[in-house]
Tab-separated table of C-alpha atoms in Angstrom:
chain	number	residue	atom	x	y	z
A	1	MET	CA	12.635	-104.057	44.406
A	2	SER	CA	10.716	-105.438	47.406
A	3	PHE	CA	12.034	-106.552	50.773
A	4	PRO	CA	11.161	-106.857	54.474
A	5	LEU	CA	12.757	-104.334	56.821
A	6	HIS	CA	13.022	-105.180	60.509
A	7	ARG	CA	12.941	-102.639	63.305
A	8	ASN	CA	16.322	-101.134	64.203
A	9	SER	CA	17.919	-102.048	60.892
A	10	SER	CA	18.786	-100.655	57.464
A	11	HIS	CA	18.542	-102.144	53.989
A	12	PRO	CA	20.204	-101.100	50.727
A	13	ILE	CA	18.070	-99.807	47.859
A	14	SER	CA	19.517	-101.173	44.637
A	15	PRO	CA	19.492	-99.708	42.138
A	16	PRO	CA	19.397	-96.397	44.035
A	17	MET	CA	16.131	-94.451	43.952
A	18	GLY	CA	16.427	-90.986	42.450
A	19	HIS	CA	14.263	-88.461	40.611
A	20	HIS	CA	10.771	-89.879	39.881
A	21	GLY	CA	11.428	-92.862	42.149
A	22	GLN	CA	9.164	-93.979	44.960
A	23	VAL	CA	9.515	-95.918	48.206
A	24	GLU	CA	6.459	-97.370	49.914
A	25	VAL	CA	6.574	-98.757	53.463
A	26	LEU	CA	3.709	-101.015	54.540
A	27	SER	CA	3.035	-102.121	58.110
A	28	THR	CA	1.169	-105.342	58.826
A	29	MET	CA	-1.041	-103.564	61.374
A	30	PRO	CA	-2.681	-100.214	62.114
A	31	PRO	CA	-0.409	-97.650	63.756
A	32	ILE	CA	0.082	-98.094	67.493
A	33	THR	CA	-0.606	-94.686	68.989
A	34	SER	CA	-0.578	-95.523	72.688
A	35	GLN	CA	2.573	-96.640	74.472
A	36	SER	CA	4.692	-95.723	71.451
A	37	ASP	CA	6.727	-92.763	70.400
A	38	TYR	CA	9.694	-91.845	68.282
A	39	THR	CA	9.555	-94.261	65.376
A	40	VAL	CA	11.887	-93.205	62.551
A	41	LEU	CA	12.080	-94.019	58.854
A	42	GLU	CA	14.926	-92.462	56.856
A	43	LEU	CA	16.165	-92.469	53.289
A	44	ARG	CA	19.950	-92.191	53.143
A	45	GLY	CA	22.380	-91.272	50.392
A	46	ALA	CA	25.629	-92.942	49.349
A	47	ASN	CA	27.760	-90.888	51.760
A	48	SER	CA	25.379	-91.408	54.733
A	49	ASP	CA	23.532	-88.127	54.204
A	50	ILE	CA	20.013	-88.342	55.628
A	51	LEU	CA	17.955	-87.322	52.596
A	52	VAL	CA	14.635	-87.396	54.440
A	53	HIS	CA	13.984	-88.200	58.113
A	54	CYS	CA	10.399	-89.072	59.129
A	55	SER	CA	9.971	-89.152	62.906
A	56	LEU	CA	6.531	-90.361	63.992
A	57	ARG	CA	5.639	-89.121	67.470
A	58	PRO	CA	2.011	-89.952	68.296
A	59	SER	CA	2.295	-89.133	72.013
A	60	GLN	CA	3.450	-85.625	71.057
A	61	GLY	CA	0.806	-85.430	68.313
A	62	PHE	CA	3.042	-84.814	65.292
A	63	ILE	CA	5.248	-86.217	62.558
A	64	ALA	CA	8.575	-84.396	62.115
A	65	LEU	CA	10.259	-84.234	58.695
A	66	ASN	CA	13.873	-83.149	58.338
A	67	ALA	CA	17.143	-83.887	56.511
A	68	ARG	CA	20.839	-83.420	57.198
A	69	PRO	CA	24.257	-83.958	55.691
A	70	ALA	CA	26.436	-86.719	57.125
A	71	ASP	CA	28.506	-84.202	59.098
A	72	PRO	CA	28.433	-84.308	62.913
A	73	HIS	CA	26.887	-80.844	63.392
A	74	GLY	CA	23.401	-82.141	64.077
A	75	TRP	CA	20.004	-81.117	62.808
A	76	ASP	CA	19.076	-77.750	61.364
A	77	TYR	CA	15.683	-77.375	63.029
A	78	SER	CA	14.795	-74.434	60.792
A	79	LYS	CA	14.377	-77.059	58.020
A	80	GLU	CA	12.038	-79.220	60.121
A	81	ILE	CA	8.365	-79.492	59.202
A	82	ARG	CA	5.820	-80.772	61.727
A	83	ILE	CA	2.467	-82.144	60.651
A	84	PRO	CA	-0.389	-83.459	62.838
A	85	PHE	CA	-0.057	-87.216	63.425
A	86	HIS	CA	-3.731	-88.114	63.770
A	87	GLU	CA	-4.776	-86.410	60.512
A	88	HIS	CA	-2.593	-88.729	58.457
A	89	PHE	CA	-3.501	-92.268	59.507
A	90	ALA	CA	-6.959	-93.843	59.165
A	91	GLU	CA	-8.223	-95.646	62.246
A	92	GLY	CA	-8.157	-99.414	61.792
A	93	GLU	CA	-6.171	-99.409	58.513
A	94	ASN	CA	-2.669	-100.811	58.224
A	95	ALA	CA	-0.097	-98.034	58.394
A	96	ARG	CA	1.466	-96.921	55.108
A	97	LEU	CA	4.141	-94.371	54.228
A	98	THR	CA	5.010	-93.345	50.659
A	99	ILE	CA	7.946	-91.130	49.648
A	100	LYS	CA	8.073	-89.869	46.045
A	101	ASP	CA	11.180	-88.127	44.711
A	102	LEU	CA	10.027	-85.122	42.664
A	103	GLY	CA	13.504	-83.774	41.892
A	104	ASP	CA	13.841	-80.720	44.142
A	105	LYS	CA	11.491	-82.072	46.832
A	106	TYR	CA	9.780	-85.167	48.162
A	107	LEU	CA	6.057	-85.832	48.419
A	108	ILE	CA	5.520	-87.788	51.635
A	109	THR	CA	2.148	-89.430	52.200
A	110	PHE	CA	1.140	-91.147	55.439
A	111	GLY	CA	-1.798	-93.501	55.014
A	112	CYS	CA	-4.927	-91.496	54.292
A	113	GLY	CA	-3.381	-88.026	54.339
A	114	GLN	CA	-3.094	-85.795	51.286
A	115	GLY	CA	0.669	-85.728	51.527
A	116	THR	CA	3.254	-83.153	52.503
A	117	TYR	CA	6.016	-81.677	50.374
A	118	TYR	CA	9.490	-81.577	51.874
A	119	ASN	CA	12.124	-79.538	50.019
A	120	LYS	CA	15.470	-81.259	49.578
A	121	LEU	CA	18.571	-79.640	51.007
A	122	GLY	CA	20.508	-77.904	48.228
A	123	SER	CA	23.562	-80.094	48.720
A	124	GLN	CA	21.390	-83.222	48.385
A	125	ALA	CA	19.200	-82.231	45.429
A	126	SER	CA	20.775	-84.674	42.975
A	127	GLN	CA	21.483	-87.532	45.409
A	128	ALA	CA	19.706	-90.839	45.031
A	129	ALA	CA	18.554	-92.878	48.029
A	130	THR	CA	20.844	-95.879	48.502
A	131	SER	CA	19.342	-97.251	51.734
A	132	ILE	CA	16.366	-97.055	54.062
A	133	ARG	CA	16.549	-97.176	57.870
A	134	TYR	CA	13.775	-98.130	60.343
A	135	HIS	CA	14.329	-97.362	64.030
A	136	ALA	CA	12.235	-97.359	67.193
A	137	ASP	CA	13.966	-96.928	70.535
A	138	GLN	CA	11.212	-98.219	72.804
A	139	ALA	CA	9.317	-101.489	73.206
A	140	ASN	CA	6.430	-100.451	70.942
A	141	SER	CA	6.956	-99.080	67.462
A	142	VAL	CA	4.213	-97.156	65.667
A	143	PHE	CA	4.567	-99.800	62.910
A	144	SER	CA	4.867	-103.594	62.990
A	145	ASP	CA	8.255	-105.046	63.995
A	146	ALA	CA	8.906	-105.842	60.347
A	147	VAL	CA	7.562	-103.680	57.539
A	148	PHE	CA	7.436	-104.425	53.823
A	149	VAL	CA	9.261	-101.997	51.521
A	150	GLU	CA	8.731	-101.508	47.788
A	151	ALA	CA	11.209	-99.265	45.979
A	152	HIS	CA	10.643	-98.243	42.359
A	153	ARG	CA	12.641	-96.274	39.833
A	154	GLN	CA	10.282	-94.657	37.357
């Protein structure tokens, strides 16, 4: 399944992407690292659980990975992983993000980086991703205003 995804919107993934599935997000331009911060891509489950939250924060120098159930209690920051932003995107290349579902964890690759494993929350281990969300709350997103998404069940 392939589709465009515009900034500040969500799109269903159908059929849902579960174990051995992959989502690839492609920007039409290199990442914008100046005048941009807090660009988010999320995979969500059927009951609005956030299965994986990727927050790109170039001005702070990191990418934050996290997850949370749909309850209103907020983030469990002990589950957050931070990785260096500038080690994961090649200068001059269009930005790319790939999320592979490995069953008990995700392998998340940003452009030229080797990838980072993010363990699923226990309550979400068997959930499939039913939608993807792209959000940037300032004038300049790290990615293009519209990105191209490819979702595969393998």
